[in-house]
Amino acid sequence: MSNTNDAIPPGWSYNPATWGERLPIVALALLGLAIATYLGLFQLKIIPTVWEPFFGNDSRKILTSGVSQILPVPDALLGALGYAADATAGIIGGTRRWRTMPWIVILFGVMVGPLGMISVLLVVVQPVLYDAWCTLCLASAVISVVMIGPAMDEMLASLQYLKRVKDANGSLWKAFWGYKEVQGNVI
Amino acid sequence: MWAQIINALLGIWLMASPAVFGFADDKTISNNAHIVGPVVASFAIIACWEATRVIRYYNLLPGAWLLLAPWVLGYDSTIAIVNNMVIGVAVIGLSLVKGKISGSYGGGWSAIWKKDSLHATEARRKLGS
């Protein structure tokens, strides 16, 4: 039992939950949060103009379009909320959280994925429906897609841990929420 | 990884190509490029990381569609047909390139449902020692 406290998952060459692995993702999420908040403030008419270096009036056209106002809240503010949730889920927990808190790791992975997919969908909608591009919207989409890959390795380590708990006939429910009694029996 | 970076650039090029070649007014050609381009670029970007390298296979479908699209949608521009076909062939070819995997990942994604994969045997070995 000497290696039970090892932070590197068994069969892995590194620990995907170190700060060096997680902080860059959190930094990307905060950058996305800043961009989305800025665009959202423009959509709420709190900021009168929006920065657009390449596509002229296109950003304004997209940010005031029907699709962007389809929900009661402007879409960029929902994006900002998504980024804030990603950053929070990225920061919670220690460097062994893939086994001590699988719930937050899996929540993190599950939130990063859809945010990226919705961003890509919005990138497609811009030229197809409105014949326009929005530089900051594209930047936000790139950020959210870049976040997916590095967030997934940690989720893989958590899912493999849960598989080992299941094979040892342990309680998946307790392992998911990080009960200490499960952690003692399975590494 | 380089293969996936090239695929990402090809996807971005596909997005930009209607404007570059002046097809922007042909809605069939430009819509297809504006839809398929971001999809290819996104899968390729995700596949840059070793742990999610298998996502590269997701680009086989949009790659194959690029070979069919000019005929299914009836493109009337030779440049657009050539552009789609060349990108399609390149995307398919490059998504088959696994590239270097220097880390180990406990047996990868299939290890979540398969028995006796790397992480399970390694955990048993550690517990035994």
CSV table of C-alpha atoms in Angstrom, one decimal:
chain,number,residue,atom,x,y,z
A,1,MET,CA,0.0,0.0,0.0
A,2,SER,CA,3.1,2.2,-0.1
A,3,ASN,CA,2.0,4.0,-3.3
A,4,THR,CA,-1.6,4.7,-2.4
A,5,ASN,CA,-1.0,8.4,-2.0
A,6,ASP,CA,0.7,8.7,-5.3
A,7,ALA,CA,-0.7,11.7,-7.2
A,8,ILE,CA,0.1,10.1,-10.6
A,9,PRO,CA,-2.7,7.9,-11.8
A,10,PRO,CA,-1.7,4.2,-12.3
A,11,GLY,CA,-0.5,3.6,-15.8
A,12,TRP,CA,0.0,7.3,-16.5
A,13,SER,CA,3.3,9.1,-17.2
A,14,TYR,CA,2.2,12.3,-15.5
A,15,ASN,CA,-0.5,13.7,-13.2
A,16,PRO,CA,-3.2,15.5,-15.2
A,17,ALA,CA,-4.4,17.4,-12.1
A,18,THR,CA,-1.2,19.4,-11.3
A,19,TRP,CA,-1.5,23.2,-11.2
A,20,GLY,CA,0.8,23.3,-14.2
A,21,GLU,CA,-1.8,21.3,-16.1
A,22,ARG,CA,-4.8,23.2,-14.8
A,23,LEU,CA,-3.8,26.9,-14.5
A,24,PRO,CA,-3.4,27.4,-18.3
A,25,ILE,CA,-6.9,26.2,-18.8
A,26,VAL,CA,-8.2,28.5,-16.0
A,27,ALA,CA,-6.3,31.4,-17.6
A,28,LEU,CA,-7.9,30.7,-21.0
A,29,ALA,CA,-11.3,30.6,-19.3
A,30,LEU,CA,-10.7,33.9,-17.6
A,31,LEU,CA,-9.6,35.4,-21.0
A,32,GLY,CA,-12.8,34.1,-22.5
A,33,LEU,CA,-14.8,35.5,-19.6
A,34,ALA,CA,-13.3,38.9,-20.2
A,35,ILE,CA,-14.1,38.9,-23.9
A,36,ALA,CA,-17.6,37.5,-23.4
A,37,THR,CA,-18.4,40.0,-20.6
A,38,TYR,CA,-17.3,42.9,-22.9
A,39,LEU,CA,-19.5,41.6,-25.8
A,40,GLY,CA,-22.4,41.1,-23.3
A,41,LEU,CA,-22.1,44.7,-22.0
A,42,PHE,CA,-22.3,45.9,-25.6
A,43,GLN,CA,-25.4,43.8,-26.1
A,44,LEU,CA,-26.9,45.3,-23.0
A,45,LYS,CA,-26.1,48.7,-24.5
A,46,ILE,CA,-24.0,49.6,-21.5
A,47,ILE,CA,-21.0,50.0,-23.9
A,48,PRO,CA,-22.0,52.0,-27.0
A,49,THR,CA,-19.5,50.6,-29.5
A,50,VAL,CA,-17.8,47.3,-30.1
A,51,TRP,CA,-14.2,46.8,-31.1
A,52,GLU,CA,-13.9,45.3,-34.6
A,53,PRO,CA,-10.6,45.5,-36.5
A,54,PHE,CA,-11.3,43.5,-39.6
A,55,PHE,CA,-15.0,43.2,-40.6
A,56,GLY,CA,-16.4,46.7,-40.4
A,57,ASN,CA,-19.9,46.8,-39.1
A,58,ASP,CA,-20.2,43.0,-38.9
A,59,SER,CA,-19.7,42.6,-35.2
A,60,ARG,CA,-22.5,45.0,-34.5
A,61,LYS,CA,-24.7,43.2,-37.0
A,62,ILE,CA,-24.1,39.8,-35.3
A,63,LEU,CA,-24.3,41.0,-31.7
A,64,THR,CA,-27.7,42.7,-32.3
A,65,SER,CA,-29.0,39.8,-34.5
A,66,GLY,CA,-32.1,37.8,-33.9
A,67,VAL,CA,-30.3,34.7,-32.9
A,68,SER,CA,-28.2,36.5,-30.3
A,69,GLN,CA,-31.3,37.9,-28.6
A,70,ILE,CA,-33.3,34.6,-28.8
A,71,LEU,CA,-33.1,34.1,-25.1
A,72,PRO,CA,-34.1,36.7,-22.4
A,73,VAL,CA,-30.4,37.2,-21.7
A,74,PRO,CA,-27.9,38.2,-24.5
A,75,ASP,CA,-26.0,35.2,-25.7
A,76,ALA,CA,-22.5,36.7,-24.8
A,77,LEU,CA,-23.5,37.0,-21.2
A,78,LEU,CA,-24.5,33.3,-21.2
A,79,GLY,CA,-21.1,32.6,-22.6
A,80,ALA,CA,-19.5,34.7,-19.8
A,81,LEU,CA,-21.4,32.6,-17.3
A,82,GLY,CA,-20.1,29.4,-19.0
A,83,TYR,CA,-16.5,30.7,-18.8
A,84,ALA,CA,-16.9,31.6,-15.2
A,85,ALA,CA,-18.2,28.1,-14.4
A,86,ASP,CA,-15.3,26.6,-16.3
A,87,ALA,CA,-12.7,28.7,-14.4
A,88,THR,CA,-14.3,27.8,-11.1
A,89,ALA,CA,-14.4,24.1,-11.8
A,90,GLY,CA,-10.8,24.3,-13.0
A,91,ILE,CA,-9.6,25.9,-9.7
A,92,ILE,CA,-11.5,23.8,-7.1
A,93,GLY,CA,-9.7,20.9,-5.5
A,94,GLY,CA,-6.1,19.8,-5.0
A,95,THR,CA,-3.6,18.0,-7.2
A,96,ARG,CA,-5.1,14.6,-6.5
A,97,ARG,CA,-8.6,15.6,-7.3
A,98,TRP,CA,-9.0,13.1,-10.1
A,99,ARG,CA,-9.5,10.5,-7.3
A,100,THR,CA,-10.5,12.7,-4.3
A,101,MET,CA,-13.2,14.7,-6.1
A,102,PRO,CA,-14.2,13.0,-9.4
A,103,TRP,CA,-17.4,14.9,-9.4
A,104,ILE,CA,-15.7,18.3,-10.0
A,105,VAL,CA,-13.3,16.8,-12.6
A,106,ILE,CA,-16.2,15.3,-14.5
A,107,LEU,CA,-18.3,18.4,-14.1
A,108,PHE,CA,-15.4,20.4,-15.5
A,109,GLY,CA,-15.0,18.2,-18.5
A,110,VAL,CA,-18.7,18.1,-19.1
A,111,MET,CA,-19.0,21.9,-19.0
A,112,VAL,CA,-15.9,22.6,-21.2
A,113,GLY,CA,-17.2,20.3,-24.0
A,114,PRO,CA,-20.6,21.9,-24.6
A,115,LEU,CA,-19.3,25.5,-24.3
A,116,GLY,CA,-16.9,24.7,-27.1
A,117,MET,CA,-19.6,23.1,-29.2
A,118,ILE,CA,-22.0,26.0,-28.8
A,119,SER,CA,-19.2,28.4,-29.8
A,120,VAL,CA,-18.5,26.5,-33.0
A,121,LEU,CA,-22.2,26.5,-33.7
A,122,LEU,CA,-22.3,30.2,-33.3
A,123,VAL,CA,-19.2,30.6,-35.6
A,124,VAL,CA,-21.2,28.6,-38.3
A,125,VAL,CA,-24.3,30.7,-37.8
A,126,GLN,CA,-22.5,34.1,-38.3
A,127,PRO,CA,-21.6,33.8,-42.0
A,128,VAL,CA,-24.5,31.4,-43.0
A,129,LEU,CA,-27.4,33.5,-41.6
A,130,TYR,CA,-25.9,37.0,-41.4
A,131,ASP,CA,-23.1,37.0,-44.0
A,132,ALA,CA,-20.9,38.6,-41.4
A,133,TRP,CA,-18.0,37.8,-39.1
A,134,CYS,CA,-17.3,39.1,-35.6
A,135,THR,CA,-13.6,39.1,-34.6
A,136,LEU,CA,-14.1,38.8,-30.8
A,137,CYS,CA,-16.7,36.1,-31.2
A,138,LEU,CA,-14.3,34.1,-33.3
A,139,ALA,CA,-11.5,34.7,-30.7
A,140,SER,CA,-13.9,33.5,-28.0
A,141,ALA,CA,-14.7,30.4,-30.0
A,142,VAL,CA,-11.1,29.5,-30.5
A,143,ILE,CA,-10.4,29.9,-26.8
A,144,SER,CA,-13.3,27.6,-25.9
A,145,VAL,CA,-12.2,24.9,-28.4
A,146,VAL,CA,-8.6,25.1,-27.3
A,147,MET,CA,-9.7,24.4,-23.7
A,148,ILE,CA,-11.4,21.1,-24.5
A,149,GLY,CA,-8.3,18.9,-25.2
A,150,PRO,CA,-6.3,19.8,-22.0
A,151,ALA,CA,-9.4,19.4,-19.8
A,152,MET,CA,-10.2,15.9,-21.1
A,153,ASP,CA,-7.1,14.1,-19.8
A,154,GLU,CA,-8.0,14.8,-16.2
A,155,MET,CA,-11.6,13.5,-16.9
A,156,LEU,CA,-10.1,10.4,-18.4
A,157,ALA,CA,-8.0,9.8,-15.2
A,158,SER,CA,-11.2,10.2,-13.1
A,159,LEU,CA,-13.3,7.8,-15.3
A,160,GLN,CA,-10.5,5.2,-15.2
A,161,TYR,CA,-10.5,5.5,-11.4
A,162,LEU,CA,-14.2,5.0,-11.2
A,163,LYS,CA,-13.8,1.9,-13.4
A,164,ARG,CA,-11.3,0.5,-10.9
A,165,VAL,CA,-13.8,1.2,-8.1
A,166,LYS,CA,-16.5,-0.6,-10.0
A,167,ASP,CA,-14.2,-3.6,-10.7
A,168,ALA,CA,-13.4,-3.8,-7.0
A,169,ASN,CA,-17.2,-3.8,-6.3
A,170,GLY,CA,-17.0,-0.5,-4.6
A,171,SER,CA,-19.7,2.1,-4.5
A,172,LEU,CA,-19.5,4.3,-7.7
A,173,TRP,CA,-21.8,6.8,-5.9
A,174,LYS,CA,-19.4,7.2,-3.0
A,175,ALA,CA,-16.3,7.2,-5.2
A,176,PHE,CA,-17.9,9.9,-7.4
A,177,TRP,CA,-18.4,12.2,-4.4
A,178,GLY,CA,-15.0,11.3,-3.0
A,179,TYR,CA,-15.8,9.4,0.2
A,180,LYS,CA,-12.7,8.7,2.1
A,181,GLU,CA,-13.6,5.0,2.8
A,182,VAL,CA,-13.5,4.2,-1.0
A,183,GLN,CA,-10.2,6.0,-1.5
A,184,GLY,CA,-8.5,3.8,1.0
A,185,ASN,CA,-9.4,0.6,-0.9
A,186,VAL,CA,-8.8,1.6,-4.5
A,187,ILE,CA,-5.9,3.6,-6.0
B,1,MET,CA,0.5,16.8,-33.7
B,2,TRP,CA,1.7,18.5,-36.9
B,3,ALA,CA,-0.8,16.6,-38.9
B,4,GLN,CA,-3.6,18.0,-36.7
B,5,ILE,CA,-2.2,21.5,-36.9
B,6,ILE,CA,-2.3,21.3,-40.7
B,7,ASN,CA,-5.9,20.0,-40.6
B,8,ALA,CA,-6.8,22.9,-38.3
B,9,LEU,CA,-5.3,25.3,-40.8
B,10,LEU,CA,-7.1,23.6,-43.7
B,11,GLY,CA,-10.4,24.1,-41.9
B,12,ILE,CA,-9.6,27.8,-41.3
B,13,TRP,CA,-8.6,28.1,-45.0
B,14,LEU,CA,-11.9,26.5,-46.0
B,15,MET,CA,-13.7,29.1,-44.0
B,16,ALA,CA,-11.8,31.9,-45.6
B,17,SER,CA,-11.8,30.5,-49.2
B,18,PRO,CA,-15.2,31.9,-50.4
B,19,ALA,CA,-14.0,35.4,-49.6
B,20,VAL,CA,-10.5,34.8,-51.0
B,21,PHE,CA,-11.8,33.3,-54.3
B,22,GLY,CA,-14.8,35.6,-54.5
B,23,PHE,CA,-17.5,32.9,-54.2
B,24,ALA,CA,-19.0,34.7,-51.2
B,25,ASP,CA,-22.1,35.4,-53.3
B,26,ASP,CA,-22.6,31.7,-54.2
B,27,LYS,CA,-24.6,30.6,-51.1
B,28,THR,CA,-24.3,26.9,-51.8
B,29,ILE,CA,-20.5,26.9,-52.0
B,30,SER,CA,-19.9,29.5,-49.3
B,31,ASN,CA,-22.4,28.0,-46.8
B,32,ASN,CA,-20.8,24.6,-47.2
B,33,ALA,CA,-17.3,26.0,-46.6
B,34,HIS,CA,-18.5,28.1,-43.7
B,35,ILE,CA,-20.1,25.0,-42.0
B,36,VAL,CA,-17.5,22.3,-42.7
B,37,GLY,CA,-14.5,24.6,-42.1
B,38,PRO,CA,-15.1,25.3,-38.4
B,39,VAL,CA,-16.0,21.7,-37.8
B,40,VAL,CA,-12.8,20.4,-39.3
B,41,ALA,CA,-10.7,23.0,-37.5
B,42,SER,CA,-12.4,22.3,-34.1
B,43,PHE,CA,-11.9,18.5,-34.3
B,44,ALA,CA,-8.3,19.0,-35.4
B,45,ILE,CA,-7.6,21.4,-32.6
B,46,ILE,CA,-9.0,19.0,-30.0
B,47,ALA,CA,-6.9,16.2,-31.5
B,48,CYS,CA,-3.7,18.1,-31.0
B,49,TRP,CA,-3.5,16.8,-27.5
B,50,GLU,CA,-2.2,13.3,-27.0
B,51,ALA,CA,-5.0,12.3,-24.6
B,52,THR,CA,-7.7,13.3,-27.2
B,53,ARG,CA,-5.7,12.3,-30.3
B,54,VAL,CA,-8.4,9.8,-31.3
B,55,ILE,CA,-10.8,12.7,-32.1
B,56,ARG,CA,-8.8,13.0,-35.3
B,57,TYR,CA,-11.0,10.2,-36.7
B,58,TYR,CA,-14.0,12.5,-36.4
B,59,ASN,CA,-12.6,14.4,-39.3
B,60,LEU,CA,-13.0,11.5,-41.7
B,61,LEU,CA,-16.7,12.3,-42.1
B,62,PRO,CA,-16.4,16.0,-43.0
B,63,GLY,CA,-13.3,15.0,-45.1
B,64,ALA,CA,-15.4,12.5,-47.1
B,65,TRP,CA,-18.2,15.0,-47.4
B,66,LEU,CA,-15.9,17.5,-49.0
B,67,LEU,CA,-15.2,14.9,-51.8
B,68,LEU,CA,-18.9,14.4,-52.4
B,69,ALA,CA,-20.2,18.0,-51.8
B,70,PRO,CA,-19.3,19.4,-55.3
B,71,TRP,CA,-21.3,16.7,-57.0
B,72,VAL,CA,-24.1,16.4,-54.5
B,73,LEU,CA,-24.6,20.2,-54.3
B,74,GLY,CA,-23.8,20.8,-58.0
B,75,TYR,CA,-20.9,23.3,-57.8
B,76,ASP,CA,-20.5,25.3,-61.0
B,77,SER,CA,-17.0,26.6,-60.3
B,78,THR,CA,-13.9,24.6,-61.1
B,79,ILE,CA,-11.8,26.4,-58.5
B,80,ALA,CA,-14.4,25.6,-55.8
B,81,ILE,CA,-14.5,21.9,-56.9
B,82,VAL,CA,-10.7,21.6,-56.8
B,83,ASN,CA,-10.5,23.4,-53.5
B,84,ASN,CA,-13.0,21.1,-51.9
B,85,MET,CA,-11.5,17.9,-53.3
B,86,VAL,CA,-7.9,18.8,-52.4
B,87,ILE,CA,-8.9,19.8,-48.9
B,88,GLY,CA,-11.0,16.7,-48.5
B,89,VAL,CA,-8.2,14.3,-49.6
B,90,ALA,CA,-5.7,16.1,-47.3
B,91,VAL,CA,-8.1,16.1,-44.3
B,92,ILE,CA,-8.8,12.4,-44.7
B,93,GLY,CA,-5.1,11.6,-45.1
B,94,LEU,CA,-3.9,13.7,-42.2
B,95,SER,CA,-6.6,12.5,-39.8
B,96,LEU,CA,-5.2,9.0,-40.3
B,97,VAL,CA,-1.8,10.2,-39.1
B,98,LYS,CA,-1.5,9.2,-35.4
B,99,GLY,CA,1.7,11.2,-34.8
B,100,LYS,CA,4.0,10.8,-31.8
B,101,ILE,CA,2.4,9.8,-28.4
B,102,SER,CA,5.1,10.2,-25.8
B,103,GLY,CA,3.0,10.0,-22.6
B,104,SER,CA,1.0,7.1,-21.3
B,105,TYR,CA,-2.7,7.5,-20.4
B,106,GLY,CA,-3.6,4.4,-18.4
B,107,GLY,CA,-4.9,2.6,-21.5
B,108,GLY,CA,-6.8,5.5,-23.0
B,109,TRP,CA,-10.6,6.0,-23.4
B,110,SER,CA,-11.4,2.3,-24.1
B,111,ALA,CA,-9.9,1.5,-20.7
B,112,ILE,CA,-13.1,3.0,-19.1
B,113,TRP,CA,-15.1,0.0,-20.2
B,114,LYS,CA,-12.5,-2.7,-21.0
B,115,LYS,CA,-11.3,-5.1,-18.4
B,116,ASP,CA,-7.6,-5.5,-17.5
B,117,SER,CA,-6.4,-2.4,-19.3
B,118,LEU,CA,-3.2,-0.7,-18.4
B,119,HIS,CA,-4.5,1.4,-15.5
B,120,ALA,CA,-6.1,-1.6,-13.8
B,121,THR,CA,-3.1,-3.9,-14.0
B,122,GLU,CA,-0.8,-1.1,-13.0
B,123,ALA,CA,-3.0,-0.3,-9.9
B,124,ARG,CA,-2.9,-4.0,-8.9
B,125,ARG,CA,0.8,-4.1,-9.3
B,126,LYS,CA,1.2,-1.0,-7.1
B,127,LEU,CA,-1.1,-2.4,-4.5
B,128,GLY,CA,0.8,-5.7,-4.4
B,129,SER,CA,4.2,-4.2,-4.0
